[in-house]
Short mmCIF file of C-alpha atoms in Angstrom, two decimals:
data_model
loop_
_atom_site.label_atom_id
_atom_site.label_comp_id
_atom_site.label_asym_id
_atom_site.label_seq_id
_atom_site.Cartn_x
_atom_site.Cartn_y
_atom_site.Cartn_z
CA MET A 1 66.60 -96.28 107.06
CA SER A 2 67.68 -95.87 103.49
CA ILE A 3 65.69 -98.14 100.81
CA PHE A 4 69.21 -98.68 99.52
CA SER A 5 70.80 -99.85 102.49
CA PRO A 6 70.95 -103.54 103.88
CA HIS A 7 68.20 -104.35 106.25
CA ASP A 8 69.15 -104.28 109.98
CA ALA A 9 68.07 -107.51 111.40
CA ARG A 10 66.87 -105.55 114.66
CA GLU A 11 64.25 -103.59 112.92
CA PRO A 12 60.82 -104.85 111.94
CA VAL A 13 60.34 -106.89 108.72
CA VAL A 14 57.51 -105.27 106.56
CA LEU A 15 55.36 -108.02 105.01
CA THR A 16 52.84 -107.02 102.38
CA VAL A 17 49.53 -108.68 102.11
CA PRO A 18 47.80 -108.34 98.64
CA GLY A 19 44.27 -108.60 98.05
CA LEU A 20 42.07 -110.46 95.19
CA GLY A 21 44.04 -111.16 92.27
CA GLY A 22 47.34 -110.32 94.04
CA SER A 23 49.17 -107.28 93.03
CA GLY A 24 50.98 -106.98 89.60
CA PRO A 25 54.30 -105.28 88.78
CA SER A 26 53.17 -101.78 88.80
CA HIS A 27 51.28 -101.78 92.22
CA TRP A 28 52.93 -99.95 94.82
CA GLN A 29 53.02 -103.17 97.09
CA THR A 30 55.43 -104.75 94.31
CA LEU A 31 57.46 -101.58 94.00
CA TRP A 32 57.97 -101.43 97.60
CA GLU A 33 59.10 -105.23 97.78
CA VAL A 34 61.62 -104.59 95.04
CA SER A 35 62.93 -101.17 96.28
CA ARG A 36 62.91 -101.77 100.10
CA PRO A 37 65.50 -104.52 101.86
CA ASP A 38 63.15 -104.72 104.77
CA THR A 39 60.06 -105.68 102.61
CA ARG A 40 58.93 -109.04 101.56
CA ARG A 41 55.27 -110.40 100.15
CA VAL A 42 53.34 -113.06 101.87
CA GLU A 43 52.36 -115.37 99.39
CA LEU A 44 48.82 -116.20 100.28
CA GLY A 45 48.10 -118.27 97.22
CA MET A 46 44.56 -118.90 95.77
CA TRP A 47 44.72 -115.23 94.59
CA ASN A 48 41.74 -115.52 92.56
CA THR A 49 39.56 -117.79 94.78
CA PRO A 50 40.77 -116.67 98.21
CA HIS A 51 39.61 -118.76 101.07
CA ARG A 52 39.85 -117.09 104.60
CA ASN A 53 41.11 -119.76 106.84
CA ALA A 54 43.82 -120.67 104.30
CA TRP A 55 44.93 -117.04 103.80
CA VAL A 56 45.04 -116.45 107.51
CA THR A 57 47.28 -119.59 107.82
CA LYS A 58 49.57 -118.46 105.29
CA LEU A 59 49.76 -114.97 107.04
CA ASP A 60 50.51 -116.70 110.16
CA GLN A 61 53.24 -118.93 108.90
CA ALA A 62 54.96 -115.89 107.36
CA ILE A 63 54.73 -113.82 110.59
CA ARG A 64 56.24 -116.66 112.52
CA ALA A 65 58.99 -117.25 109.96
CA VAL A 66 60.30 -113.91 110.68
CA GLN A 67 61.08 -114.74 114.38
CA GLY A 68 61.30 -110.88 115.34
CA PRO A 69 58.84 -107.90 114.96
CA VAL A 70 56.65 -107.48 111.87
CA VAL A 71 54.81 -104.54 110.40
CA LEU A 72 52.11 -105.48 107.91
CA ALA A 73 51.56 -103.22 104.72
CA ALA A 74 47.96 -104.75 103.56
CA HIS A 75 45.66 -103.92 100.73
CA SER A 76 42.10 -104.44 100.06
CA LEU A 77 41.00 -108.18 100.98
CA GLY A 78 44.55 -108.47 102.66
CA CYS A 79 43.38 -105.89 105.13
CA LEU A 80 40.62 -108.63 106.01
CA ALA A 81 43.07 -111.41 105.96
CA VAL A 82 45.07 -109.24 108.55
CA ALA A 83 41.92 -108.53 110.74
CA TRP A 84 40.86 -112.12 110.85
CA TRP A 85 44.45 -113.15 111.72
CA ALA A 86 44.48 -110.78 114.58
CA GLU A 87 40.91 -112.23 115.74
CA LEU A 88 42.19 -115.63 115.63
CA ALA A 89 45.79 -115.67 116.62
CA GLY A 90 45.40 -114.33 119.92
CA GLN A 91 48.73 -112.10 120.09
CA ILE A 92 49.60 -110.17 123.11
CA TYR A 93 49.54 -106.64 122.20
CA GLY A 94 52.38 -105.15 119.73
CA THR A 95 54.31 -108.66 119.29
CA PRO A 96 54.87 -110.43 117.00
CA VAL A 97 52.93 -107.92 114.77
CA ALA A 98 54.15 -104.58 116.12
CA GLY A 99 51.93 -102.46 113.60
CA ALA A 100 50.06 -102.32 110.16
CA LEU A 101 49.16 -100.06 107.30
CA LEU A 102 45.89 -100.96 106.14
CA VAL A 103 45.00 -99.55 102.68
CA ALA A 104 41.58 -99.61 101.19
CA PRO A 105 40.04 -102.49 102.91
CA ALA A 106 37.46 -104.34 100.74
CA ASP A 107 33.89 -104.17 101.95
CA VAL A 108 33.13 -107.86 102.68
CA ASP A 109 29.71 -107.21 104.22
CA SER A 110 27.76 -105.53 101.56
CA GLY A 111 27.35 -108.74 99.27
CA ASN A 112 28.26 -106.69 96.25
CA HIS A 113 31.27 -108.83 95.41
CA ALA A 114 30.77 -112.71 95.62
CA ALA A 115 34.56 -113.23 95.88
CA LEU A 116 34.75 -111.40 99.07
CA SER A 117 31.81 -113.29 101.04
CA ALA A 118 34.21 -115.80 102.31
CA PHE A 119 35.61 -113.09 104.65
CA ALA A 120 32.25 -111.69 105.94
CA PRO A 121 31.52 -110.33 108.51
CA SER A 122 34.35 -107.94 108.98
CA PRO A 123 36.14 -108.47 112.34
CA SER A 124 35.05 -105.98 114.78
CA LYS A 125 37.45 -106.28 117.66
CA PRO A 126 40.30 -103.64 118.20
CA LEU A 127 43.64 -104.78 116.54
CA PRO A 128 46.28 -105.87 119.11
CA PHE A 129 48.81 -103.43 117.51
CA PRO A 130 48.98 -99.57 116.21
CA SER A 131 47.74 -99.15 112.85
CA ILE A 132 46.61 -96.63 110.11
CA LEU A 133 43.73 -97.30 107.65
CA VAL A 134 43.94 -95.27 104.62
CA ALA A 135 40.77 -95.35 102.24
CA SER A 136 39.93 -93.41 99.06
CA SER A 137 36.78 -91.27 98.90
CA ASP A 138 35.43 -93.05 95.53
CA ASP A 139 36.81 -96.47 96.14
CA PRO A 140 34.67 -98.73 93.98
CA TRP A 141 35.31 -101.68 96.53
CA ALA A 142 34.05 -99.91 99.49
CA HIS A 143 32.05 -96.70 100.52
CA ILE A 144 34.44 -94.57 102.56
CA ASP A 145 32.00 -94.27 105.62
CA HIS A 146 32.53 -98.09 105.77
CA SER A 147 36.14 -97.85 106.00
CA ARG A 148 35.72 -95.01 108.65
CA ASN A 149 33.62 -97.76 110.70
CA LEU A 150 36.32 -100.44 109.95
CA ALA A 151 38.95 -97.90 111.40
CA ALA A 152 36.87 -97.14 114.68
CA ASN A 153 36.41 -100.97 115.27
CA TRP A 154 39.60 -101.48 114.73
CA GLY A 155 41.42 -98.75 116.75
CA SER A 156 43.18 -97.52 113.56
CA VAL A 157 43.80 -93.93 112.67
CA PHE A 158 41.83 -93.20 109.70
CA VAL A 159 43.18 -91.03 106.85
CA ASP A 160 41.25 -89.96 104.19
CA ALA A 161 43.22 -90.37 100.93
CA GLY A 162 40.60 -88.11 98.75
CA PRO A 163 39.22 -89.32 95.44
CA GLN A 164 41.98 -91.92 94.32
CA GLY A 165 40.11 -95.14 93.30
CA HIS A 166 40.94 -98.25 94.88
CA LEU A 167 44.56 -97.13 95.89
CA ASN A 168 46.18 -99.86 93.48
CA ALA A 169 48.01 -100.07 90.31
CA ASP A 170 44.99 -98.13 88.38
CA SER A 171 45.29 -95.11 90.71
CA ASP A 172 48.59 -94.43 89.13
CA LEU A 173 50.35 -94.21 92.59
CA GLY A 174 53.62 -95.49 91.36
CA TRP A 175 56.17 -95.71 94.40
CA TRP A 176 53.44 -94.06 96.46
CA ALA A 177 55.55 -91.52 98.40
CA GLU A 178 52.59 -90.75 100.86
CA GLY A 179 52.07 -94.42 101.50
CA GLN A 180 55.69 -94.67 102.45
CA ARG A 181 55.61 -91.64 104.80
CA MET A 182 52.60 -93.47 106.71
CA LEU A 183 54.45 -96.81 106.54
CA ASP A 184 57.34 -95.00 108.20
CA ARG A 185 55.34 -93.51 110.91
CA VAL A 186 54.09 -97.11 111.80
CA LEU A 187 57.52 -98.22 111.98
CA ASP A 188 58.40 -95.34 114.08
CA ALA A 189 55.76 -96.35 116.43
CA ALA A 190 56.54 -100.01 116.36
CA SER A 191 60.13 -100.33 117.19
CA ASP A 192 63.01 -98.65 118.99
CA ARG A 193 66.76 -99.48 118.13
CA GLN A 194 66.84 -102.83 119.57
CA GLY A 195 63.63 -103.85 117.20
CA ARG A 196 61.42 -104.18 120.28
CA PRO A 197 57.98 -102.92 120.06
CA ARG A 198 57.77 -99.38 121.35
CA PRO A 199 54.75 -97.70 123.50
CA VAL A 200 52.38 -96.36 120.90
CA GLU A 201 52.51 -92.88 120.11
CA ARG A 202 48.74 -92.28 119.84
CA HIS A 203 48.84 -88.58 120.17
CA ALA A 204 50.92 -88.18 117.18
CA LEU A 205 49.32 -90.59 115.10
CA LEU A 206 45.84 -89.28 115.84
CA ALA A 207 46.83 -85.72 114.71
CA VAL A 208 46.23 -86.80 111.09
CA ASN A 209 42.26 -86.68 112.04
CA ALA A 210 42.49 -83.01 113.22
CA SER A 211 42.37 -81.11 109.76
CA ASP A 212 43.68 -81.29 106.38
CA ALA A 213 46.65 -79.07 107.64
CA ALA A 214 47.46 -81.93 110.31
CA GLN A 215 47.22 -84.63 107.48
CA ARG A 216 49.69 -82.57 105.37
CA HIS A 217 51.95 -82.24 108.27
CA TYR A 218 51.61 -86.03 109.28
CA LEU A 219 52.47 -86.84 105.78
CA GLY A 220 55.46 -84.90 105.57
CA GLN A 221 54.05 -82.48 102.80
CA GLU A 222 54.83 -79.21 104.91
#
């Protein structure tokens, strides 16, 4: 789907889920919201003093309001809100949330950031939808091994983005074309022409972990 085309109501709606402090005007989430007709933000509130149950409730309300398939594009603490929603919502596999792109999940377990403690411990159950988890090798908010463990616990495809900080506005990602390509892979796996959840093409998603060449192919770089 072209980003300049009207959103087809049969296709999933993309809900962005920001983290601590929200996402400013140069954050990739904000840029996606203004450029993609299928994308809108979940207004979680209390951006600087997050409360787990309040965020999960706001996320649940936003998901239910779509009344159709949803794909989540979460960043940092937003990824933990998604995981806690999945833990508490009890949805069947693939509906209403049909997939997720989870970017730079914050480490709420280390105790290094007091503002994140309300979300500890990290949920450890597999997510009830296909997902890709992207992490940076020099993220100040989470060691990459912690992110890799989250991906394993959640059943997410893991992508090492290399040294790009917290994969936020400070990382100078701009519109973040690589992230868009990963989001498109989630959308492809999540829906068919009628907007119904598809069977998960795990063989296609998991190919990203095989090698650097596989990752470049997966991201459409070769």
